[in-house]
PDB file of C-alpha atoms in Angstrom:
ATOM      1  CA  MET A 929      94.282   6.291  88.965  1.00  0.00           C
ATOM      2  CA  VAL A 930      90.824   5.221  90.246  1.00  0.00           C
ATOM      3  CA  ASP A 931      88.610   7.809  91.913  1.00  0.00           C
ATOM      4  CA  PRO A 932      87.039   6.156  95.004  1.00  0.00           C
ATOM      5  CA  THR A 933      84.065   8.583  94.979  1.00  0.00           C
ATOM      6  CA  GLN A 934      82.906   7.447  91.506  1.00  0.00           C
ATOM      7  CA  PRO A 935      81.060   4.127  91.031  1.00  0.00           C
ATOM      8  CA  SER A 936      83.124   1.541  89.287  1.00  0.00           C
ATOM      9  CA  VAL A 937      82.062   0.288  85.853  1.00  0.00           C
ATOM     10  CA  PRO A 938      83.060  -3.236  84.921  1.00  0.00           C
ATOM     11  CA  GLU A 939      85.503  -3.240  82.040  1.00  0.00           C
ATOM     12  CA  ASP A 940      83.430  -5.678  79.947  1.00  0.00           C
ATOM     13  CA  VAL A 941      80.310  -3.427  79.840  1.00  0.00           C
ATOM     14  CA  SER A 942      80.480  -0.441  77.559  1.00  0.00           C
ATOM     15  CA  THR A 943      78.240   2.583  77.908  1.00  0.00           C
ATOM     16  CA  SER A 944      76.832   1.973  74.423  1.00  0.00           C
ATOM     17  CA  ASP A 945      75.616  -1.499  75.511  1.00  0.00           C
ATOM     18  CA  THR A 946      73.904   0.048  78.520  1.00  0.00           C
ATOM     19  CA  ALA A 947      72.232   2.690  76.346  1.00  0.00           C
ATOM     20  CA  ALA A 948      71.037   0.027  73.895  1.00  0.00           C
ATOM     21  CA  THR A 949      69.563  -2.040  76.716  1.00  0.00           C
ATOM     22  CA  GLN A 950      67.711   1.010  78.083  1.00  0.00           C
ATOM     23  CA  ALA A 951      66.454   1.902  74.601  1.00  0.00           C
ATOM     24  CA  ASP A 952      64.988  -1.609  74.224  1.00  0.00           C
ATOM     25  CA  GLN A 953      62.799  -1.076  77.301  1.00  0.00           C
ATOM     26  CA  PRO A 954      59.531   0.729  76.626  1.00  0.00           C
ATOM     27  CA  GLN A 955      59.426   4.043  78.393  1.00  0.00           C
ATOM     28  CA  GLU A 956      56.270   5.146  80.220  1.00  0.00           C
ATOM     29  CA  SER A 957      55.815   8.132  77.886  1.00  0.00           C
ATOM     30  CA  ASP A 958      56.060   5.781  74.865  1.00  0.00           C
ATOM     31  CA  LEU A 959      53.278   3.600  76.260  1.00  0.00           C
ATOM     32  CA  GLU A 960      51.022   6.610  76.821  1.00  0.00           C
ATOM     33  CA  ALA A 961      51.807   8.013  73.372  1.00  0.00           C
ATOM     34  CA  GLY A 962      51.265   4.577  71.792  1.00  0.00           C
ATOM     35  CA  GLY A 963      47.807   4.333  73.333  1.00  0.00           C
ATOM     36  CA  THR A 964      46.945   7.782  72.052  1.00  0.00           C
ATOM     37  CA  ARG A 965      48.376   6.975  68.630  1.00  0.00           C
ATOM     38  CA  GLN A 966      46.317   3.776  68.466  1.00  0.00           C
ATOM     39  CA  LEU A 967      43.149   5.592  69.508  1.00  0.00           C
ATOM     40  CA  LEU A 968      43.661   8.332  66.909  1.00  0.00           C
ATOM     41  CA  ALA A 969      44.437   5.752  64.219  1.00  0.00           C
ATOM     42  CA  ALA A 970      41.225   3.843  65.013  1.00  0.00           C
ATOM     43  CA  ARG A 971      39.155   7.038  64.909  1.00  0.00           C
ATOM     44  CA  ARG A 972      40.739   8.083  61.593  1.00  0.00           C
ATOM     45  CA  ALA A 973      39.976   4.640  60.157  1.00  0.00           C
ATOM     46  CA  ARG A 974      36.309   4.992  61.152  1.00  0.00           C
ATOM     47  CA  LEU A 975      36.243   8.478  59.638  1.00  0.00           C
ATOM     48  CA  GLU A 976      37.565   7.062  56.365  1.00  0.00           C
ATOM     49  CA  ALA A 977      35.001   4.218  56.521  1.00  0.00           C
ATOM     50  CA  LEU A 978      32.223   6.821  56.735  1.00  0.00           C
ATOM     51  CA  ARG A 979      33.633   8.710  53.753  1.00  0.00           C
ATOM     52  CA  ALA A 980      34.128   5.487  51.767  1.00  0.00           C
ATOM     53  CA  ALA A 981      30.451   4.668  52.337  1.00  0.00           C
ATOM     54  CA  GLY A 982      29.481   8.079  50.948  1.00  0.00           C
ATOM     55  CA  VAL A 983      28.512   9.520  54.346  1.00  0.00           C
ATOM     56  CA  ASP A 984      29.465  13.136  55.059  1.00  0.00           C
ATOM     57  CA  PRO A 985      30.969  13.001  58.579  1.00  0.00           C
ATOM     58  CA  PHE A 986      30.355  16.751  59.023  1.00  0.00           C
ATOM     59  CA  PRO A 987      26.961  17.563  57.446  1.00  0.00           C
ATOM     60  CA  VAL A 988      25.779  21.157  57.317  1.00  0.00           C
ATOM     61  CA  ARG A 989      22.424  20.629  59.074  1.00  0.00           C
ATOM     62  CA  SER A 990      20.693  18.590  61.723  1.00  0.00           C
ATOM     63  CA  ARG A 991      16.928  18.541  62.151  1.00  0.00           C
ATOM     64  CA  ARG A 992      16.469  18.137  65.904  1.00  0.00           C
ATOM     65  CA  ASN A 993      12.866  18.552  67.049  1.00  0.00           C
ATOM     66  CA  HIS A 994      13.310  17.834  70.785  1.00  0.00           C
ATOM     67  CA  SER A 995      16.002  18.388  73.368  1.00  0.00           C
ATOM     68  CA  ALA A 996      16.798  15.364  75.542  1.00  0.00           C
ATOM     69  CA  ALA A 997      14.900  16.854  78.492  1.00  0.00           C
ATOM     70  CA  ASP A 998      11.882  17.802  76.321  1.00  0.00           C
ATOM     71  CA  ALA A 999      11.664  14.287  74.874  1.00  0.00           C
ATOM     72  CA  VAL A1000      11.736  12.688  78.347  1.00  0.00           C
ATOM     73  CA  ARG A1001       9.076  15.136  79.633  1.00  0.00           C
ATOM     74  CA  ALA A1002       6.860  14.506  76.590  1.00  0.00           C
ATOM     75  CA  PHE A1003       7.090  10.752  77.146  1.00  0.00           C
ATOM     76  CA  GLU A1004       6.361  11.022  80.871  1.00  0.00           C
ATOM     77  CA  ARG A1005       3.360  13.269  80.155  1.00  0.00           C
ATOM     78  CA  MET A1006       1.984  10.704  77.652  1.00  0.00           C
ATOM     79  CA  GLU A1007       2.657   7.922  80.124  1.00  0.00           C
ATOM     80  CA  THR A1008       0.645   9.590  82.902  1.00  0.00           C
ATOM     81  CA  GLU A1009      -2.228  10.460  80.543  1.00  0.00           C
ATOM     82  CA  ASN A1010      -2.480   6.971  79.090  1.00  0.00           C
ATOM     83  CA  ALA A1011      -0.828   4.073  80.908  1.00  0.00           C
ATOM     84  CA  ASP A1012      -1.462   1.730  77.952  1.00  0.00           C
ATOM     85  CA  HIS A1013       1.184   3.430  75.780  1.00  0.00           C
ATOM     86  CA  GLU A1014       4.369   1.412  75.568  1.00  0.00           C
ATOM     87  CA  GLU A1015       5.982   3.929  73.252  1.00  0.00           C
ATOM     88  CA  GLY A1016       5.717   7.659  73.576  1.00  0.00           C
ATOM     89  CA  PRO A1017       6.044  10.411  71.023  1.00  0.00           C
ATOM     90  CA  GLU A1018       6.874   9.055  67.563  1.00  0.00           C
ATOM     91  CA  ASP A1019       9.367  10.642  65.187  1.00  0.00           C
ATOM     92  CA  VAL A1020      11.459  12.241  67.921  1.00  0.00           C
ATOM     93  CA  VAL A1021      14.742  13.607  66.555  1.00  0.00           C
ATOM     94  CA  LEU A1022      17.500  14.225  69.104  1.00  0.00           C
ATOM     95  CA  CYS A1023      20.929  15.639  68.486  1.00  0.00           C
ATOM     96  CA  GLY A1024      23.861  15.453  70.883  1.00  0.00           C
ATOM     97  CA  ARG A1025      27.157  13.895  71.869  1.00  0.00           C
ATOM     98  CA  LEU A1026      27.468  10.173  72.598  1.00  0.00           C
ATOM     99  CA  VAL A1027      28.790   9.902  76.146  1.00  0.00           C
ATOM    100  CA  GLY A1028      30.002   6.908  78.106  1.00  0.00           C
ATOM    101  CA  ALA A1029      30.538   3.449  76.743  1.00  0.00           C
ATOM    102  CA  LEU A1030      28.701   1.948  73.788  1.00  0.00           C
ATOM    103  CA  ARG A1031      27.241  -1.176  75.388  1.00  0.00           C
ATOM    104  CA  ASP A1032      26.891  -3.862  72.720  1.00  0.00           C
ATOM    105  CA  MET A1033      24.472  -6.643  73.695  1.00  0.00           C
ATOM    106  CA  GLY A1034      24.575  -8.446  70.358  1.00  0.00           C
ATOM    107  CA  GLY A1035      21.285  -7.466  68.720  1.00  0.00           C
ATOM    108  CA  SER A1036      21.082  -4.219  70.715  1.00  0.00           C
ATOM    109  CA  VAL A1037      23.432  -1.346  71.493  1.00  0.00           C
ATOM    110  CA  PHE A1038      22.841   1.078  74.357  1.00  0.00           C
ATOM    111  CA  VAL A1039      24.575   4.469  74.618  1.00  0.00           C
ATOM    112  CA  HIS A1040      23.737   7.811  76.192  1.00  0.00           C
ATOM    113  CA  LEU A1041      23.259  10.971  74.168  1.00  0.00           C
ATOM    114  CA  ALA A1042      23.867  14.285  75.959  1.00  0.00           C
ATOM    115  CA  ASP A1043      22.843  17.759  74.885  1.00  0.00           C
ATOM    116  CA  GLY A1044      22.634  21.068  76.748  1.00  0.00           C
ATOM    117  CA  SER A1045      19.425  20.032  78.508  1.00  0.00           C
ATOM    118  CA  GLY A1046      20.476  16.617  79.828  1.00  0.00           C
ATOM    119  CA  ARG A1047      20.943  13.097  78.580  1.00  0.00           C
ATOM    120  CA  VAL A1048      18.851  10.236  77.295  1.00  0.00           C
ATOM    121  CA  GLN A1049      19.668   6.623  76.541  1.00  0.00           C
ATOM    122  CA  LEU A1050      19.570   5.464  72.926  1.00  0.00           C
ATOM    123  CA  HIS A1051      18.492   1.886  72.263  1.00  0.00           C
ATOM    124  CA  LEU A1052      19.615   0.679  68.866  1.00  0.00           C
ATOM    125  CA  ARG A1053      17.987  -2.662  68.019  1.00  0.00           C
ATOM    126  CA  ARG A1054      19.099  -4.541  64.947  1.00  0.00           C
ATOM    127  CA  ALA A1055      15.480  -5.634  64.324  1.00  0.00           C
ATOM    128  CA  ARG A1056      14.288  -2.021  64.341  1.00  0.00           C
ATOM    129  CA  MET A1057      17.165  -0.369  62.431  1.00  0.00           C
ATOM    130  CA  GLY A1058      17.971  -3.180  60.036  1.00  0.00           C
ATOM    131  CA  ARG A1059      21.108  -5.329  60.109  1.00  0.00           C
ATOM    132  CA  GLU A1060      23.102  -3.197  57.676  1.00  0.00           C
ATOM    133  CA  ASP A1061      22.498   0.123  59.460  1.00  0.00           C
ATOM    134  CA  HIS A1062      23.022  -1.461  62.887  1.00  0.00           C
ATOM    135  CA  ASP A1063      26.343  -3.010  61.860  1.00  0.00           C
ATOM    136  CA  PHE A1064      27.414   0.235  60.142  1.00  0.00           C
ATOM    137  CA  PHE A1065      26.740   2.171  63.359  1.00  0.00           C
ATOM    138  CA  LYS A1066      28.823  -0.278  65.401  1.00  0.00           C
ATOM    139  CA  ALA A1067      31.683  -0.142  62.894  1.00  0.00           C
ATOM    140  CA  THR A1068      31.884   3.636  62.455  1.00  0.00           C
ATOM    141  CA  VAL A1069      30.632   5.458  65.555  1.00  0.00           C
ATOM    142  CA  ASP A1070      32.647   6.259  68.687  1.00  0.00           C
ATOM    143  CA  ALA A1071      31.824   7.752  72.060  1.00  0.00           C
ATOM    144  CA  GLY A1072      32.301  11.494  71.675  1.00  0.00           C
ATOM    145  CA  ASP A1073      30.738  11.693  68.203  1.00  0.00           C
ATOM    146  CA  LEU A1074      27.865  14.121  67.685  1.00  0.00           C
ATOM    147  CA  VAL A1075      24.864  12.290  66.241  1.00  0.00           C
ATOM    148  CA  GLU A1076      21.275  12.814  65.200  1.00  0.00           C
ATOM    149  CA  ALA A1077      18.991   9.970  66.340  1.00  0.00           C
ATOM    150  CA  ARG A1078      15.396   9.459  65.161  1.00  0.00           C
ATOM    151  CA  GLY A1079      12.834   7.159  66.751  1.00  0.00           C
ATOM    152  CA  ALA A1080      10.191   6.756  69.459  1.00  0.00           C
ATOM    153  CA  MET A1081      10.471   7.238  73.207  1.00  0.00           C
ATOM    154  CA  PHE A1082       9.838   4.270  75.525  1.00  0.00           C
ATOM    155  CA  ARG A1083      10.697   3.007  79.001  1.00  0.00           C
ATOM    156  CA  THR A1084      13.113   0.084  79.345  1.00  0.00           C
ATOM    157  CA  ARG A1085      12.511  -2.898  81.627  1.00  0.00           C
ATOM    158  CA  LYS A1086      14.877  -1.246  84.090  1.00  0.00           C
ATOM    159  CA  GLY A1087      12.730   1.884  84.038  1.00  0.00           C
ATOM    160  CA  GLU A1088      14.960   4.255  82.045  1.00  0.00           C
ATOM    161  CA  VAL A1089      13.247   6.523  79.515  1.00  0.00           C
ATOM    162  CA  SER A1090      15.044   5.901  76.210  1.00  0.00           C
ATOM    163  CA  LEU A1091      14.822   6.528  72.486  1.00  0.00           C
ATOM    164  CA  ALA A1092      14.210   3.408  70.369  1.00  0.00           C
ATOM    165  CA  ALA A1093      16.256   4.540  67.381  1.00  0.00           C
ATOM    166  CA  ASP A1094      15.082   3.915  63.840  1.00  0.00           C
ATOM    167  CA  SER A1095      18.154   5.677  62.470  1.00  0.00           C
ATOM    168  CA  VAL A1096      21.324   7.381  63.668  1.00  0.00           C
ATOM    169  CA  ARG A1097      23.359   9.813  61.579  1.00  0.00           C
ATOM    170  CA  VAL A1098      26.792  11.222  62.410  1.00  0.00           C
ATOM    171  CA  VAL A1099      26.699  15.030  62.569  1.00  0.00           C
ATOM    172  CA  ALA A1100      30.327  15.513  63.624  1.00  0.00           C
ATOM    173  CA  LYS A1101      32.970  12.822  63.961  1.00  0.00           C
ATOM    174  CA  SER A1102      35.196  13.203  67.020  1.00  0.00           C
TER     175      SER A1102
END
């Protein structure tokens, strides 16, 4: 006997076929998990690349000599005292988290470094760092990593006080 309150199922479609068809469709949670899995896999691969190159991704010490805010103030003070300076304090060492996107312009990479005092833009030029170090940075560093950056302060053409990095070292891989 057929129950009129229940939807009818065609006789040629089995429930196992329906389940298989639904299983073939990606579920929203699978897509979200897949994106997370891919991100974690990429970060683990970069971590292993650092280790393979003999770089400790979690060194014991960092030798910061300026906070982001102190470095910007020191540059602005030098700039007002002597307008001829294109670069400010030399041998500035900053330590902080890379925030925002790493903007790759070919021979230059721009990224912001944030610490407890504020943030400052890092300018990583291949000509200044050397091709090998520049390419290594691009291949192994992610936004969110804690880094130590060494270089000289300057003002970009757009007017942003930045650190022209001579070197960047990972202090903690995210």
